Coordinates of N, CA and C in Angstrom, one line a residue:
X1 N 198.8 104.3 93.9 CA 200.2 104.3 93.6 C 200.9 103.2 94.3
X2 N 201.7 102.5 93.6 CA 202.4 101.3 94.2 C 203.8 101.8 94.6
X3 N 204.3 101.1 95.7 CA 205.6 101.3 96.2 C 206.6 100.4 95.5
X4 N 207.6 101.0 94.9 CA 208.6 100.2 94.3 C 209.3 99.3 95.3
X5 N 209.6 98.1 94.8 CA 210.3 97.1 95.7 C 211.6 96.7 95.0
X6 N 212.5 96.3 95.8 CA 213.8 95.7 95.4 C 213.6 94.3 95.0
X7 N 214.4 93.7 94.0 CA 214.3 92.3 93.8 C 214.6 91.5 95.0
X8 N 215.5 92.1 95.9 CA 215.8 91.3 97.2 C 214.6 91.2 98.1
X9 N 213.6 92.1 98.0 CA 212.4 92.0 98.8 C 211.6 90.8 98.3
X10 N 211.9 90.2 97.2 CA 211.1 89.2 96.6 C 211.7 87.8 96.8
X11 N 212.8 87.7 97.5 CA 213.5 86.4 97.7 C 212.8 85.7 98.8
X12 N 212.7 84.4 98.8 CA 212.1 83.6 99.8 C 212.9 83.6 101.1
X13 N 212.2 83.7 102.2 CA 212.9 83.7 103.5 C 212.9 82.4 104.2
X14 N 213.8 82.2 105.1 CA 213.8 81.0 105.9 C 212.5 80.7 106.6
X15 N 211.8 81.8 107.0 CA 210.5 81.6 107.7 C 209.5 81.0 106.8
X16 N 209.6 81.3 105.5 CA 208.6 80.8 104.5 C 208.9 79.3 104.3
X17 N 210.1 78.8 104.5 CA 210.4 77.4 104.4 C 210.1 76.7 105.7
X18 N 210.5 77.3 106.8 CA 210.3 76.6 108.1 C 211.6 76.0 108.6
X19 N 211.8 76.3 109.9 CA 213.0 75.8 110.5 C 213.1 74.3 110.6
X20 N 212.0 73.6 110.8 CA 212.0 72.1 110.9 C 212.5 71.5 109.5
X21 N 212.0 72.0 108.4 CA 212.4 71.5 107.1 C 213.8 71.7 106.8
X22 N 214.3 72.9 107.2 CA 215.7 73.2 107.0 C 216.6 72.4 107.8
X23 N 216.3 72.2 109.1 CA 217.0 71.3 110.0 C 217.1 69.9 109.5
X24 N 215.9 69.4 109.0 CA 215.9 68.0 108.5 C 216.8 67.9 107.3
X25 N 216.8 68.8 106.4 CA 217.6 68.8 105.2 C 219.1 68.8 105.5
X26 N 219.5 69.5 106.5 CA 220.9 69.7 106.8 C 221.4 68.7 107.9
X27 N 220.5 68.0 108.5 CA 220.9 67.0 109.6 C 222.0 66.1 109.2
X28 N 222.0 65.5 107.9 CA 223.1 64.5 107.6 C 224.5 65.2 107.6
X29 N 224.5 66.5 107.5 CA 225.8 67.2 107.4 C 226.3 67.6 108.8
X30 N 225.6 67.3 109.9 CA 225.9 67.7 111.2 C 226.2 69.2 111.4
X31 N 225.4 70.0 110.7 CA 225.4 71.4 110.7 C 224.3 71.9 111.6
X32 N 224.6 72.6 112.7 CA 223.6 73.1 113.6 C 223.1 74.4 113.1
X33 N 221.8 74.5 113.1 CA 221.1 75.8 112.7 C 220.7 76.5 113.9
X34 N 221.2 77.7 114.0 CA 220.9 78.6 115.2 C 220.1 79.7 114.7
X35 N 218.9 79.8 115.2 CA 217.9 80.9 114.9 C 218.2 82.1 115.8
X36 N 218.5 83.2 115.2 CA 218.9 84.4 115.9 C 217.6 85.3 115.9
X37 N 217.4 86.0 117.0 CA 216.3 86.9 117.1 C 216.4 88.0 116.1
X38 N 215.3 88.5 115.6 CA 215.2 89.4 114.5 C 216.0 90.7 114.8
X39 N 216.1 91.1 116.0 CA 216.7 92.4 116.4 C 218.2 92.2 116.7
X40 N 218.7 91.0 116.7 CA 220.1 90.7 117.0 C 220.9 90.6 115.8
X41 N 222.2 91.0 115.9 CA 223.1 90.8 114.7 C 223.4 89.3 114.4
X42 N 223.6 89.0 113.2 CA 223.9 87.6 112.8 C 225.4 87.3 112.9
X43 N 225.7 86.4 113.9 CA 227.2 86.1 114.0 C 227.6 85.4 112.7
X44 N 228.9 85.6 112.4 CA 229.5 84.9 111.3 C 229.0 85.3 109.9
X45 N 228.2 86.4 109.8 CA 227.7 86.7 108.5 C 228.7 87.5 107.7
X46 N 229.2 87.0 106.6 CA 230.2 87.6 105.8 C 229.6 88.8 105.1
X47 N 228.4 88.7 104.6 CA 227.7 89.8 103.9 C 227.0 90.8 104.8
X48 N 226.8 90.4 106.0 CA 226.0 91.3 106.9 C 224.6 90.9 106.9
X49 N 223.8 91.5 107.9 CA 222.4 91.2 108.1 C 221.6 91.5 106.8
X50 N 220.7 90.7 106.4 CA 220.2 89.5 107.0 C 220.8 88.2 106.5
X51 N 221.9 88.3 105.9 CA 222.5 87.1 105.2 C 223.0 86.1 106.3
X52 N 223.0 84.8 106.0 CA 223.3 83.7 107.0 C 224.8 83.9 107.4
X53 N 225.1 83.4 108.5 CA 226.5 83.4 109.0 C 227.0 82.0 109.3
X54 N 228.3 81.8 109.3 CA 228.9 80.5 109.6 C 230.0 80.7 110.6
X55 N 230.0 79.9 111.7 CA 231.1 79.8 112.6 C 231.2 78.3 113.0
X56 N 232.3 77.7 112.7 CA 232.4 76.3 113.0 C 231.3 75.5 112.3
X57 N 230.7 74.7 113.1 CA 229.6 73.8 112.5 C 228.2 74.4 112.8
X58 N 228.2 75.7 112.9 CA 226.9 76.4 113.2 C 226.5 77.4 112.1
X59 N 225.3 77.3 111.6 CA 224.7 78.2 110.6 C 223.8 79.1 111.3
X60 N 224.0 80.4 111.3 CA 223.2 81.4 111.9 C 222.3 82.0 110.9
X61 N 221.0 82.0 111.3 CA 220.0 82.6 110.4 C 218.9 83.3 111.3
X62 N 218.2 84.2 110.6 CA 217.0 84.8 111.2 C 215.8 84.4 110.4
X63 N 214.6 84.7 110.8 CA 213.4 84.3 110.1 C 213.4 85.0 108.7
X64 N 214.0 86.2 108.6 CA 214.0 86.9 107.3 C 215.2 86.6 106.5
X65 N 216.1 85.8 106.9 CA 217.3 85.4 106.1 C 216.8 84.7 104.9
X66 N 217.3 85.2 103.7 CA 216.9 84.5 102.5 C 217.3 83.0 102.5
X67 N 216.4 82.1 102.1 CA 216.8 80.7 102.0 C 217.9 80.4 101.1
X68 N 218.1 81.2 100.1 CA 219.2 81.0 99.2 C 220.5 81.3 99.9
X69 N 220.5 82.2 100.9 CA 221.7 82.6 101.6 C 222.0 81.4 102.6
X70 N 221.0 80.9 103.3 CA 221.2 79.8 104.2 C 221.7 78.6 103.5
X71 N 221.2 78.3 102.4 CA 221.7 77.1 101.6 C 223.1 77.3 101.1
X72 N 223.3 78.6 100.6 CA 224.7 78.9 100.1 C 225.7 78.7 101.1
X73 N 225.5 79.2 102.3 CA 226.5 79.1 103.4 C 226.6 77.6 103.8
X74 N 225.5 76.9 103.9 CA 225.5 75.5 104.3 C 226.3 74.7 103.3
X75 N 226.2 75.1 102.0 CA 226.9 74.3 101.0 C 228.4 74.7 101.0
X76 N 228.8 75.9 101.4 CA 230.2 76.2 101.6 C 230.7 75.2 102.7
X77 N 230.0 75.0 103.8 CA 230.4 74.1 104.8 C 230.6 72.7 104.3
X78 N 229.7 72.3 103.5 CA 229.7 70.9 102.9 C 230.9 70.8 101.9
X79 N 231.1 71.8 101.1 CA 232.1 71.7 100.0 C 233.5 72.0 100.5
X80 N 233.8 72.6 101.6 CA 235.1 72.9 102.0 C 235.9 71.7 102.5
X81 N 237.2 71.8 102.4 CA 238.0 70.6 102.9 C 238.0 70.7 104.5
X82 N 238.3 69.5 105.1 CA 238.2 69.4 106.5 C 239.1 70.4 107.3
X83 N 240.3 70.8 106.7 CA 241.2 71.7 107.4 C 240.5 73.1 107.5
X84 N 239.9 73.6 106.4 CA 239.2 74.9 106.4 C 238.0 74.8 107.3
X85 N 237.3 73.7 107.2 CA 236.1 73.5 108.0 C 236.4 73.6 109.5
X86 N 237.5 73.1 109.9 CA 237.9 73.1 111.3 C 238.2 74.5 111.8
X87 N 238.6 75.4 110.9 CA 238.9 76.8 111.3 C 237.9 77.8 110.9
X88 N 236.7 77.3 110.5 CA 235.7 78.2 109.8 C 235.2 79.3 110.8
X89 N 235.3 80.5 110.3 CA 234.7 81.6 111.1 C 234.4 82.7 110.1
X90 N 233.2 82.9 109.7 CA 232.7 84.0 108.9 C 233.0 83.9 107.4
X91 N 234.3 83.8 107.0 CA 234.7 83.8 105.6 C 234.9 82.4 105.2
X92 N 234.0 81.8 104.4 CA 234.2 80.4 104.0 C 235.3 80.3 103.0
X93 N 235.7 81.3 102.3 CA 236.8 81.2 101.3 C 236.5 80.2 100.2
X94 N 237.5 79.6 99.7 CA 237.4 78.6 98.7 C 237.7 79.2 97.3
X95 N 238.0 78.4 96.4 CA 238.4 78.8 95.0 C 237.2 78.8 94.1
X96 N 237.5 79.0 92.8 CA 236.5 79.1 91.8 C 235.7 77.8 91.7
X97 N 236.4 76.6 91.6 CA 235.7 75.4 91.5 C 234.7 75.1 92.7
X98 N 235.2 75.4 93.9 CA 234.4 75.2 95.0 C 233.2 76.2 95.0
X99 N 233.4 77.4 94.7 CA 232.3 78.4 94.7 C 231.2 77.9 93.7
X100 N 231.6 77.5 92.5 CA 230.6 77.0 91.6 C 229.9 75.7 92.1
X101 N 230.6 74.9 92.8 CA 230.0 73.7 93.4 C 229.0 74.0 94.4
X102 N 229.3 75.1 95.2 CA 228.4 75.6 96.2 C 227.1 76.0 95.6
X103 N 227.2 76.8 94.5 CA 226.0 77.3 93.8 C 225.2 76.1 93.3
X104 N 225.8 75.1 92.7 CA 225.1 74.0 92.1 C 224.5 73.2 93.2
X105 N 225.2 72.9 94.2 CA 224.6 72.0 95.3 C 223.5 72.7 96.0
X106 N 223.5 74.1 96.1 CA 222.4 74.7 96.8 C 221.1 74.6 96.0
X107 N 221.2 74.5 94.7 CA 220.0 74.2 93.8 C 219.5 72.8 94.1
X108 N 220.4 71.8 94.1 CA 220.0 70.5 94.4 C 219.4 70.3 95.8
X109 N 219.9 71.0 96.8 CA 219.3 70.9 98.1 C 217.9 71.6 98.1
X110 N 217.8 72.7 97.4 CA 216.6 73.5 97.3 C 215.4 72.6 96.8
X111 N 215.8 71.7 95.9 CA 214.8 70.8 95.3 C 214.2 69.9 96.3
X112 N 214.9 69.7 97.4 CA 214.4 68.8 98.5 C 213.6 69.5 99.6
X113 N 213.5 70.8 99.4 CA 212.7 71.6 100.4 C 211.3 71.9 99.9
X114 N 210.3 71.7 100.8 CA 208.9 72.0 100.4 C 208.8 73.5 100.1
X115 N 208.1 73.8 99.0 CA 207.8 75.1 98.6 C 209.0 75.9 98.0
X116 N 210.1 75.2 97.8 CA 211.3 75.9 97.2 C 211.5 75.4 95.9
X117 N 212.3 74.3 95.7 CA 212.6 73.7 94.4 C 213.6 74.5 93.6
X118 N 214.0 73.9 92.5 CA 215.0 74.4 91.6 C 214.6 75.8 91.0
X119 N 213.4 75.8 90.5 CA 212.9 77.1 89.8 C 213.0 78.3 90.8
X120 N 212.5 78.1 92.0 CA 212.5 79.2 92.9 C 213.9 79.6 93.3
X121 N 214.8 78.6 93.5 CA 216.2 78.9 93.8 C 216.9 79.6 92.7
X122 N 216.7 79.2 91.4 CA 217.3 79.9 90.3 C 216.8 81.4 90.3
X123 N 215.5 81.6 90.5 CA 214.9 83.0 90.5 C 215.6 83.8 91.6
X124 N 215.7 83.2 92.8 CA 216.2 84.0 94.0 C 217.7 84.2 93.8
X125 N 218.4 83.3 93.2 CA 219.8 83.5 92.9 C 220.0 84.7 91.9
X126 N 219.2 84.7 90.9 CA 219.2 85.8 90.0 C 218.8 87.2 90.7
X127 N 217.8 87.1 91.5 CA 217.4 88.4 92.2 C 218.5 88.9 93.1
X128 N 219.2 87.9 93.8 CA 220.2 88.3 94.7 C 221.4 89.0 94.0
X129 N 221.6 88.6 92.8 CA 222.7 89.2 92.0 C 223.8 88.2 91.6
X130 N 223.6 86.9 91.7 CA 224.6 86.0 91.1 C 224.8 86.3 89.7
X131 N 226.0 86.3 89.2 CA 226.2 86.5 87.7 C 226.9 85.3 87.1
X132 N 226.3 84.8 86.1 CA 226.8 83.6 85.4 C 227.0 84.1 83.9
X133 N 228.0 83.5 83.3 CA 228.3 83.9 81.9 C 227.2 83.7 80.9
X134 N 226.2 82.8 81.2 CA 225.1 82.6 80.3 C 223.9 83.5 80.7
X135 N 224.1 84.3 81.7 CA 223.0 85.3 82.0 C 222.0 85.0 83.1
X136 N 221.9 83.7 83.5 CA 221.0 83.3 84.5 C 221.5 82.1 85.2
X137 N 221.1 81.9 86.5 CA 221.4 80.7 87.2 C 220.9 79.4 86.5
X138 N 219.7 79.5 86.0 CA 219.2 78.3 85.4 C 220.0 77.9 84.2
X139 N 220.2 78.9 83.3 CA 221.0 78.6 82.1 C 222.4 78.0 82.4
X140 N 223.0 78.6 83.4 CA 224.3 78.1 83.8 C 224.2 76.7 84.3
X141 N 223.2 76.4 85.2 CA 223.0 75.1 85.8 C 222.8 74.0 84.7
X142 N 221.9 74.3 83.8 CA 221.5 73.4 82.8 C 222.5 73.2 81.6
X143 N 223.2 74.3 81.3 CA 224.0 74.3 80.1 C 225.5 74.5 80.2
X144 N 226.0 74.8 81.4 CA 227.4 75.2 81.5 C 228.0 74.7 82.8
X145 N 227.5 73.6 83.4 CA 228.0 73.2 84.7 C 228.5 71.8 84.7
X146 N 228.9 71.2 83.6 CA 229.3 69.8 83.6 C 230.5 69.6 84.5
X147 N 231.5 70.5 84.4 CA 232.7 70.4 85.3 C 232.3 70.5 86.8
X148 N 231.3 71.3 87.1 CA 230.9 71.4 88.5 C 230.3 70.1 88.9
X149 N 229.4 69.5 88.1 CA 228.8 68.2 88.5 C 230.0 67.1 88.7
X150 N 230.9 67.1 87.8 CA 232.1 66.2 87.9 C 232.8 66.4 89.3
X151 N 233.1 67.7 89.6 CA 233.8 68.0 90.8 C 233.0 67.5 92.0
X152 N 231.7 67.8 92.0 CA 230.8 67.3 93.1 C 230.8 65.8 93.3
X153 N 230.8 65.1 92.1 CA 230.9 63.6 92.2 C 232.2 63.1 92.7
X154 N 233.3 63.7 92.2 CA 234.6 63.3 92.6 C 234.8 63.5 94.1
X155 N 234.1 64.5 94.7 CA 234.2 64.8 96.1 C 233.2 64.0 96.9
X156 N 232.5 63.1 96.2 CA 231.4 62.3 96.8 C 230.3 63.1 97.5
X157 N 230.0 64.3 97.0 CA 229.0 65.1 97.5 C 227.6 64.9 96.8
X158 N 227.7 64.4 95.5 CA 226.5 64.0 94.8 C 226.8 62.7 94.2
X159 N 225.7 61.9 93.9 CA 225.9 60.6 93.2 C 225.7 60.8 91.7
X160 N 225.8 59.7 91.0 CA 225.7 59.8 89.5 C 224.3 60.3 89.1
X161 N 223.3 60.2 89.9 CA 221.9 60.7 89.6 C 221.7 62.1 90.0
X162 N 222.8 62.8 90.5 CA 222.8 64.2 90.9 C 222.1 64.4 92.2
X163 N 222.1 63.4 93.0 CA 221.4 63.5 94.3 C 222.5 63.7 95.4
X164 N 222.3 64.7 96.3 CA 223.2 64.9 97.4 C 223.4 63.6 98.2
X165 N 224.6 63.4 98.6 CA 224.9 62.1 99.3 C 224.8 62.3 100.9
X166 N 224.7 63.5 101.3 CA 224.6 63.8 102.8 C 226.0 63.7 103.4
X167 N 227.0 63.7 102.7 CA 228.4 63.6 103.2 C 229.1 65.0 103.0
X168 N 230.1 65.2 103.9 CA 230.9 66.4 103.8 C 232.1 66.0 102.9
X169 N 232.7 67.0 102.3 CA 234.0 66.8 101.6 C 235.0 66.3 102.5
X170 N 235.8 65.3 102.1 CA 236.8 64.8 103.0 C 238.2 65.0 102.6
X171 N 238.5 65.3 101.3 CA 239.8 65.5 100.9 C 240.1 66.9 100.5
X172 N 241.4 67.2 100.5 CA 241.9 68.6 100.2 C 242.0 68.9 98.7

């Protein structure tokens, strides 16, 4: 007899990626990654444990924090304007355009992590419960995100080849 599992039990954890790889990926953004002990609460977590937390320029994770959550919160930090970034504590906020940009950028950053990639990120986003009007993260990314790509380019967060620039959003 098999034990039923939740789709959330199948998402990739930060431990599976490794802290050194995540730190290297986020180094250009000057975002400090703070590893919290498994039995301690995650500071700055909007969704609660085990989801990543943000306070100022610190991203709080545990070994079992989903990598999609860590990247999503990191991308909020990257995509928000400097005024909000300076006051950041738990709730990243942001409007519709920014939230979509965060989702898109997290896929691009996932492609740069060993053992993650776009496919895995799309799967984990779907498992976590993201909802896109085309029914899946992949279909949205490939078929319905032209305005998002344009927004990211205008903010100088990706280049014309859709590669992250390693810069934070500078304008409001």
